[in-house]
Amino acid sequence: MRQKKIAVLVGSLRKESFNRKMAKNLIALAPASLKLEIVEIGGLPLYNQDFDDDPPAAWIEFREQLTKFEGVLFVTPEYNRSVPGVLKNAIDVGSRPYGKSVWDGKPGAIMTVSPGAVGGFGANHHLRQSLVFLNVPAMQQPEAYIGGAAKLFDQSGNLASDSTRELVQKFINTFAEWVARNTGDGGMTK
Ligand SMILES: Cc1cc2nc3c(=O)[nH]c(=O)nc-3n(C[C@H](O)[C@H](O)[C@H](O)COP(=O)(O)O)c2cc1C
């Protein structure tokens, strides 16, 4: 099977981010049919419709970068029961100019990671609302609201328990099937 490139967007800029650690574990556990790569979003200027005709270089670069990927994986914390601003900004930047959204048709999946018990459920589902509009077919199962993040990783940032690793492995394996089902081998999606 042809390997598919997947953009990984991490919704936290924190150096010791649990979500970034989880993203790195997902990258390590991904099956051979997927090549996951983190696309950085922290340097994107805030979206402003006034700049649509003369966009900042960072927006152009981000949009061009995203065209090289065939799917998108969101790994994000929950801020105030919703999507962190930095991630929503990246989504908005990628969605414009109107009619040229980089997200259109790319299969996606969401994992939320939080120290809290609810595991970022609110952010996970708010993000799904945007993905419906953006025509990103988002994997339904397994759902991934990962709580108790402070105890998930060892000193090196690897998943500390077998049970969590199995859950994360199942998630990324199922996503590989989801990507295969939602992309052809006949070329890149938009
Ligand atoms: C502005 C802000 C709002 C937060 N709101 C929530 C929340 O609604 N639900 C939650 O589970 N954790 C919330 N938290 C705690 C984060 O889950 C926690 O800081 C987590 O470590 C952030 O993810 P990271 O480790 O990937 O940076 C919030 C943190 C901040 C800074």
PDB file of C-alpha atoms and ligand atoms in Angstrom:
ATOM      1  CA  MET A   1       0.000   0.000   0.000  1.00  0.00           C
ATOM      2  CA  ARG A   2       1.255   3.503  -0.839  1.00  0.00           C
ATOM      3  CA  GLN A   3       2.379   5.425   2.243  1.00  0.00           C
ATOM      4  CA  LYS A   4       0.172   8.407   3.082  1.00  0.00           C
ATOM      5  CA  LYS A   5       1.541  11.585   4.632  1.00  0.00           C
ATOM      6  CA  ILE A   6      -0.444  12.824   7.609  1.00  0.00           C
ATOM      7  CA  ALA A   7      -0.150  16.280   9.128  1.00  0.00           C
ATOM      8  CA  VAL A   8      -0.201  16.278  12.914  1.00  0.00           C
ATOM      9  CA  LEU A   9      -1.457  19.512  14.505  1.00  0.00           C
ATOM     10  CA  VAL A  10      -0.739  19.899  18.210  1.00  0.00           C
ATOM     11  CA  GLY A  11      -3.023  22.337  20.007  1.00  0.00           C
ATOM     12  CA  SER A  12      -0.497  23.363  22.663  1.00  0.00           C
ATOM     13  CA  LEU A  13       2.661  25.477  22.414  1.00  0.00           C
ATOM     14  CA  ARG A  14       3.899  24.495  25.874  1.00  0.00           C
ATOM     15  CA  LYS A  15       7.442  23.085  25.915  1.00  0.00           C
ATOM     16  CA  GLU A  16       6.503  20.132  28.117  1.00  0.00           C
ATOM     17  CA  SER A  17       3.104  19.676  26.500  1.00  0.00           C
ATOM     18  CA  PHE A  18       1.456  16.321  27.205  1.00  0.00           C
ATOM     19  CA  ASN A  19      -0.227  16.584  23.824  1.00  0.00           C
ATOM     20  CA  ARG A  20       3.086  17.012  22.022  1.00  0.00           C
ATOM     21  CA  LYS A  21       4.412  13.980  23.876  1.00  0.00           C
ATOM     22  CA  MET A  22       1.340  12.049  22.807  1.00  0.00           C
ATOM     23  CA  ALA A  23       1.821  13.217  19.209  1.00  0.00           C
ATOM     24  CA  LYS A  24       5.383  11.872  19.271  1.00  0.00           C
ATOM     25  CA  ASN A  25       4.138   8.531  20.592  1.00  0.00           C
ATOM     26  CA  LEU A  26       1.519   8.415  17.837  1.00  0.00           C
ATOM     27  CA  ILE A  27       4.261   9.081  15.283  1.00  0.00           C
ATOM     28  CA  ALA A  28       6.340   6.236  16.727  1.00  0.00           C
ATOM     29  CA  LEU A  29       3.411   3.800  16.810  1.00  0.00           C
ATOM     30  CA  ALA A  30       2.011   4.605  13.355  1.00  0.00           C
ATOM     31  CA  PRO A  31       1.855   1.655  10.972  1.00  0.00           C
ATOM     32  CA  ALA A  32       3.997   1.676   7.819  1.00  0.00           C
ATOM     33  CA  SER A  33       1.075   2.868   5.670  1.00  0.00           C
ATOM     34  CA  LEU A  34       1.194   6.286   7.403  1.00  0.00           C
ATOM     35  CA  LYS A  35       3.957   8.854   7.688  1.00  0.00           C
ATOM     36  CA  LEU A  36       3.049  11.333  10.416  1.00  0.00           C
ATOM     37  CA  GLU A  37       4.717  14.721  10.672  1.00  0.00           C
ATOM     38  CA  ILE A  38       4.056  17.569  13.102  1.00  0.00           C
ATOM     39  CA  VAL A  39       3.207  20.824  11.311  1.00  0.00           C
ATOM     40  CA  GLU A  40       4.039  23.763  13.568  1.00  0.00           C
ATOM     41  CA  ILE A  41       1.259  26.308  14.102  1.00  0.00           C
ATOM     42  CA  GLY A  42       2.711  28.613  16.787  1.00  0.00           C
ATOM     43  CA  GLY A  43       4.167  31.130  14.333  1.00  0.00           C
ATOM     44  CA  LEU A  44       0.982  31.780  12.376  1.00  0.00           C
ATOM     45  CA  PRO A  45      -0.231  35.392  12.643  1.00  0.00           C
ATOM     46  CA  LEU A  46      -3.820  35.675  13.841  1.00  0.00           C
ATOM     47  CA  TYR A  47      -6.285  35.245  11.016  1.00  0.00           C
ATOM     48  CA  ASN A  48      -7.642  38.540   9.706  1.00  0.00           C
ATOM     49  CA  GLN A  49      -9.879  38.645   6.656  1.00  0.00           C
ATOM     50  CA  ASP A  50      -8.395  42.026   5.681  1.00  0.00           C
ATOM     51  CA  PHE A  51      -5.189  40.202   4.713  1.00  0.00           C
ATOM     52  CA  ASP A  52      -6.840  37.728   2.323  1.00  0.00           C
ATOM     53  CA  ASP A  53      -5.605  39.650  -0.743  1.00  0.00           C
ATOM     54  CA  ASP A  54      -2.059  40.062   0.581  1.00  0.00           C
ATOM     55  CA  PRO A  55      -1.540  37.249   3.078  1.00  0.00           C
ATOM     56  CA  PRO A  56       1.394  37.035   5.498  1.00  0.00           C
ATOM     57  CA  ALA A  57       4.191  34.746   4.277  1.00  0.00           C
ATOM     58  CA  ALA A  58       3.592  32.342   7.177  1.00  0.00           C
ATOM     59  CA  TRP A  59      -0.025  31.780   6.046  1.00  0.00           C
ATOM     60  CA  ILE A  60       1.082  31.070   2.479  1.00  0.00           C
ATOM     61  CA  GLU A  61       3.770  28.671   3.672  1.00  0.00           C
ATOM     62  CA  PHE A  62       1.342  26.852   5.977  1.00  0.00           C
ATOM     63  CA  ARG A  63      -1.270  26.457   3.239  1.00  0.00           C
ATOM     64  CA  GLU A  64       1.340  25.191   0.771  1.00  0.00           C
ATOM     65  CA  GLN A  65       2.730  22.796   3.368  1.00  0.00           C
ATOM     66  CA  LEU A  66      -0.712  21.326   4.034  1.00  0.00           C
ATOM     67  CA  THR A  67      -1.329  20.506   0.376  1.00  0.00           C
ATOM     68  CA  LYS A  68       1.424  17.884   0.653  1.00  0.00           C
ATOM     69  CA  PHE A  69      -0.552  15.870   3.200  1.00  0.00           C
ATOM     70  CA  GLU A  70      -3.415  13.463   2.610  1.00  0.00           C
ATOM     71  CA  GLY A  71      -4.876  13.466   6.087  1.00  0.00           C
ATOM     72  CA  VAL A  72      -4.789  15.368   9.350  1.00  0.00           C
ATOM     73  CA  LEU A  73      -4.502  14.255  12.951  1.00  0.00           C
ATOM     74  CA  PHE A  74      -5.362  16.698  15.732  1.00  0.00           C
ATOM     75  CA  VAL A  75      -3.810  16.124  19.150  1.00  0.00           C
ATOM     76  CA  THR A  76      -4.989  18.824  21.478  1.00  0.00           C
ATOM     77  CA  PRO A  77      -5.743  19.918  24.996  1.00  0.00           C
ATOM     78  CA  GLU A  78      -9.023  21.465  26.016  1.00  0.00           C
ATOM     79  CA  TYR A  79      -9.045  25.122  26.979  1.00  0.00           C
ATOM     80  CA  ASN A  80     -12.151  26.298  28.806  1.00  0.00           C
ATOM     81  CA  ARG A  81     -14.080  23.306  27.495  1.00  0.00           C
ATOM     82  CA  SER A  82     -13.206  24.156  23.897  1.00  0.00           C
ATOM     83  CA  VAL A  83     -10.458  24.224  21.252  1.00  0.00           C
ATOM     84  CA  PRO A  84      -7.305  26.229  22.170  1.00  0.00           C
ATOM     85  CA  GLY A  85      -7.097  29.487  20.203  1.00  0.00           C
ATOM     86  CA  VAL A  86      -3.807  28.566  18.560  1.00  0.00           C
ATOM     87  CA  LEU A  87      -5.373  25.502  16.957  1.00  0.00           C
ATOM     88  CA  LYS A  88      -8.563  27.275  15.922  1.00  0.00           C
ATOM     89  CA  ASN A  89      -6.406  29.991  14.359  1.00  0.00           C
ATOM     90  CA  ALA A  90      -4.515  27.395  12.295  1.00  0.00           C
ATOM     91  CA  ILE A  91      -7.792  25.853  11.184  1.00  0.00           C
ATOM     92  CA  ASP A  92      -9.132  29.267  10.149  1.00  0.00           C
ATOM     93  CA  VAL A  93      -5.919  30.185   8.295  1.00  0.00           C
ATOM     94  CA  GLY A  94      -6.032  26.890   6.393  1.00  0.00           C
ATOM     95  CA  SER A  95      -9.698  27.329   5.519  1.00  0.00           C
ATOM     96  CA  ARG A  96      -9.201  30.476   3.439  1.00  0.00           C
ATOM     97  CA  PRO A  97      -9.305  31.973   0.860  1.00  0.00           C
ATOM     98  CA  TYR A  98     -12.896  30.895   0.409  1.00  0.00           C
ATOM     99  CA  GLY A  99     -13.167  27.853  -1.829  1.00  0.00           C
ATOM    100  CA  LYS A 100      -9.508  26.930  -1.420  1.00  0.00           C
ATOM    101  CA  SER A 101      -9.541  25.320   2.013  1.00  0.00           C
ATOM    102  CA  VAL A 102      -6.603  23.012   2.589  1.00  0.00           C
ATOM    103  CA  TRP A 103      -8.796  20.786   4.765  1.00  0.00           C
ATOM    104  CA  ASP A 104     -11.408  19.926   2.150  1.00  0.00           C
ATOM    105  CA  GLY A 105     -11.791  16.156   1.842  1.00  0.00           C
ATOM    106  CA  LYS A 106      -8.803  15.201   3.972  1.00  0.00           C
ATOM    107  CA  PRO A 107      -9.629  12.376   6.377  1.00  0.00           C
ATOM    108  CA  GLY A 108      -9.041  13.351   9.995  1.00  0.00           C
ATOM    109  CA  ALA A 109      -8.970  12.116  13.554  1.00  0.00           C
ATOM    110  CA  ILE A 110      -8.893  13.766  16.958  1.00  0.00           C
ATOM    111  CA  MET A 111      -7.199  12.804  20.175  1.00  0.00           C
ATOM    112  CA  THR A 112      -7.604  15.048  23.216  1.00  0.00           C
ATOM    113  CA  VAL A 113      -5.266  14.753  26.187  1.00  0.00           C
ATOM    114  CA  SER A 114      -5.795  16.401  29.559  1.00  0.00           C
ATOM    115  CA  PRO A 115      -4.620  16.028  33.145  1.00  0.00           C
ATOM    116  CA  GLY A 116      -8.319  16.145  34.063  1.00  0.00           C
ATOM    117  CA  ALA A 117     -10.629  13.151  34.233  1.00  0.00           C
ATOM    118  CA  VAL A 118     -12.878  14.247  31.356  1.00  0.00           C
ATOM    119  CA  GLY A 119      -9.999  13.950  28.876  1.00  0.00           C
ATOM    120  CA  GLY A 120     -10.814  17.002  26.796  1.00  0.00           C
ATOM    121  CA  PHE A 121     -14.235  15.771  25.686  1.00  0.00           C
ATOM    122  CA  GLY A 122     -15.492  19.345  25.149  1.00  0.00           C
ATOM    123  CA  ALA A 123     -12.604  20.332  22.872  1.00  0.00           C
ATOM    124  CA  ASN A 124     -12.853  17.069  20.988  1.00  0.00           C
ATOM    125  CA  HIS A 125     -16.483  17.666  20.107  1.00  0.00           C
ATOM    126  CA  HIS A 126     -16.188  21.395  19.434  1.00  0.00           C
ATOM    127  CA  LEU A 127     -13.440  20.517  16.964  1.00  0.00           C
ATOM    128  CA  ARG A 128     -15.713  17.961  15.314  1.00  0.00           C
ATOM    129  CA  GLN A 129     -18.252  20.737  14.718  1.00  0.00           C
ATOM    130  CA  SER A 130     -15.706  22.686  12.634  1.00  0.00           C
ATOM    131  CA  LEU A 131     -14.628  19.548  10.783  1.00  0.00           C
ATOM    132  CA  VAL A 132     -18.180  18.934   9.593  1.00  0.00           C
ATOM    133  CA  PHE A 133     -18.232  22.356   7.942  1.00  0.00           C
ATOM    134  CA  LEU A 134     -14.696  21.924   6.576  1.00  0.00           C
ATOM    135  CA  ASN A 135     -15.621  18.600   4.958  1.00  0.00           C
ATOM    136  CA  VAL A 136     -13.042  16.646   6.922  1.00  0.00           C
ATOM    137  CA  PRO A 137     -14.381  13.131   7.400  1.00  0.00           C
ATOM    138  CA  ALA A 138     -13.492  12.611  11.060  1.00  0.00           C
ATOM    139  CA  MET A 139     -12.983   9.106  12.416  1.00  0.00           C
ATOM    140  CA  GLN A 140     -15.761   8.245  14.859  1.00  0.00           C
ATOM    141  CA  GLN A 141     -14.321   5.240  16.696  1.00  0.00           C
ATOM    142  CA  PRO A 142     -12.319   4.680  18.750  1.00  0.00           C
ATOM    143  CA  GLU A 143     -13.056   7.938  20.556  1.00  0.00           C
ATOM    144  CA  ALA A 144      -9.952   9.246  22.325  1.00  0.00           C
ATOM    145  CA  TYR A 145     -10.478  11.411  25.394  1.00  0.00           C
ATOM    146  CA  ILE A 146      -7.297  10.713  27.319  1.00  0.00           C
ATOM    147  CA  GLY A 147      -7.391  11.857  30.955  1.00  0.00           C
ATOM    148  CA  GLY A 148      -4.818  11.660  33.749  1.00  0.00           C
ATOM    149  CA  ALA A 149      -2.093  13.013  31.459  1.00  0.00           C
ATOM    150  CA  ALA A 150       0.323  13.771  34.302  1.00  0.00           C
ATOM    151  CA  LYS A 151       0.850  10.025  34.812  1.00  0.00           C
ATOM    152  CA  LEU A 152       0.883   8.911  31.174  1.00  0.00           C
ATOM    153  CA  PHE A 153       4.536   9.369  30.277  1.00  0.00           C
ATOM    154  CA  ASP A 154       7.879   8.229  31.599  1.00  0.00           C
ATOM    155  CA  GLN A 155      10.962  10.480  31.943  1.00  0.00           C
ATOM    156  CA  SER A 156      11.758  10.081  28.247  1.00  0.00           C
ATOM    157  CA  GLY A 157       8.233  11.025  27.161  1.00  0.00           C
ATOM    158  CA  ASN A 158       7.231   7.472  26.223  1.00  0.00           C
ATOM    159  CA  LEU A 159       3.873   6.027  27.225  1.00  0.00           C
ATOM    160  CA  ALA A 160       4.393   4.469  30.632  1.00  0.00           C
ATOM    161  CA  SER A 161       1.670   1.825  30.679  1.00  0.00           C
ATOM    162  CA  ASP A 162       0.943  -1.090  28.366  1.00  0.00           C
ATOM    163  CA  SER A 163      -2.791  -0.440  28.500  1.00  0.00           C
ATOM    164  CA  THR A 164      -2.452   3.160  27.259  1.00  0.00           C
ATOM    165  CA  ARG A 165       0.008   2.080  24.564  1.00  0.00           C
ATOM    166  CA  GLU A 166      -2.480  -0.551  23.365  1.00  0.00           C
ATOM    167  CA  LEU A 167      -5.251   2.046  23.249  1.00  0.00           C
ATOM    168  CA  VAL A 168      -3.076   4.503  21.305  1.00  0.00           C
ATOM    169  CA  GLN A 169      -1.921   1.723  18.969  1.00  0.00           C
ATOM    170  CA  LYS A 170      -5.515   0.746  18.254  1.00  0.00           C
ATOM    171  CA  PHE A 171      -6.388   4.378  17.584  1.00  0.00           C
ATOM    172  CA  ILE A 172      -3.599   4.915  15.056  1.00  0.00           C
ATOM    173  CA  ASN A 173      -4.137   1.538  13.370  1.00  0.00           C
ATOM    174  CA  THR A 174      -7.816   2.322  12.925  1.00  0.00           C
ATOM    175  CA  PHE A 175      -6.932   5.759  11.602  1.00  0.00           C
ATOM    176  CA  ALA A 176      -4.698   4.120   8.988  1.00  0.00           C
ATOM    177  CA  GLU A 177      -7.720   2.108   7.819  1.00  0.00           C
ATOM    178  CA  TRP A 178      -9.828   5.264   7.863  1.00  0.00           C
ATOM    179  CA  VAL A 179      -7.289   7.114   5.717  1.00  0.00           C
ATOM    180  CA  ALA A 180      -7.083   4.193   3.271  1.00  0.00           C
ATOM    181  CA  ARG A 181     -10.869   4.128   2.977  1.00  0.00           C
ATOM    182  CA  ASN A 182     -11.145   7.888   2.441  1.00  0.00           C
ATOM    183  CA  THR A 183      -8.291   8.399  -0.015  1.00  0.00           C
ATOM    184  CA  GLY A 184      -7.624   6.701  -3.277  1.00  0.00           C
ATOM    185  CA  ASP A 185      -4.230   5.651  -4.530  1.00  0.00           C
ATOM    186  CA  GLY A 186      -4.834   7.905  -7.491  1.00  0.00           C
ATOM    187  CA  GLY A 187      -3.144  10.987  -6.058  1.00  0.00           C
ATOM    188  CA  MET A 188      -3.240  13.527  -3.307  1.00  0.00           C
ATOM    189  CA  THR A 189      -6.396  15.018  -1.947  1.00  0.00           C
ATOM    190  CA  LYS A 190      -6.581  18.805  -1.952  1.00  0.00           C
TER     191      LYS A 190
HETATM  192  C1  LIG B   1      -6.407  28.644  29.479  1.00  0.00           C
HETATM  193  C2  LIG B   1      -6.525  27.222  29.963  1.00  0.00           C
HETATM  194  C3  LIG B   1      -7.761  26.621  30.021  1.00  0.00           C
HETATM  195  C4  LIG B   1      -7.893  25.285  30.424  1.00  0.00           C
HETATM  196  N1  LIG B   1      -9.109  24.694  30.379  1.00  0.00           N
HETATM  197  C5  LIG B   1      -9.204  23.358  30.572  1.00  0.00           C
HETATM  198  C6  LIG B   1     -10.423  22.659  30.324  1.00  0.00           C
HETATM  199  O1  LIG B   1     -11.439  23.231  29.963  1.00  0.00           O
HETATM  200  N2  LIG B   1     -10.450  21.325  30.509  1.00  0.00           N
HETATM  201  C7  LIG B   1      -9.328  20.620  30.898  1.00  0.00           C
HETATM  202  O2  LIG B   1      -9.397  19.400  31.011  1.00  0.00           O
HETATM  203  N3  LIG B   1      -8.161  21.248  31.150  1.00  0.00           N
HETATM  204  C8  LIG B   1      -8.061  22.594  30.978  1.00  0.00           C
HETATM  205  N4  LIG B   1      -6.877  23.236  31.172  1.00  0.00           N
HETATM  206  C9  LIG B   1      -5.722  22.476  31.685  1.00  0.00           C
HETATM  207  C10 LIG B   1      -4.970  21.830  30.545  1.00  0.00           C
HETATM  208  O3  LIG B   1      -5.611  20.604  30.200  1.00  0.00           O
HETATM  209  C11 LIG B   1      -3.526  21.563  30.946  1.00  0.00           C
HETATM  210  O4  LIG B   1      -2.858  22.796  31.150  1.00  0.00           O
HETATM  211  C12 LIG B   1      -2.798  20.702  29.930  1.00  0.00           C
HETATM  212  O5  LIG B   1      -1.545  20.324  30.450  1.00  0.00           O
HETATM  213  C13 LIG B   1      -2.626  21.442  28.614  1.00  0.00           C
HETATM  214  O6  LIG B   1      -2.136  20.555  27.631  1.00  0.00           O
HETATM  215  P1  LIG B   1      -0.596  20.429  27.297  1.00  0.00           P
HETATM  216  O7  LIG B   1       0.041  19.665  28.438  1.00  0.00           O
HETATM  217  O8  LIG B   1      -0.552  19.657  26.021  1.00  0.00           O
HETATM  218  O9  LIG B   1      -0.008  21.818  27.187  1.00  0.00           O
HETATM  219  C14 LIG B   1      -6.734  24.574  30.805  1.00  0.00           C
HETATM  220  C15 LIG B   1      -5.484  25.205  30.780  1.00  0.00           C
HETATM  221  C16 LIG B   1      -5.379  26.505  30.369  1.00  0.00           C
HETATM  222  C17 LIG B   1      -4.012  27.139  30.296  1.00  0.00           C
END
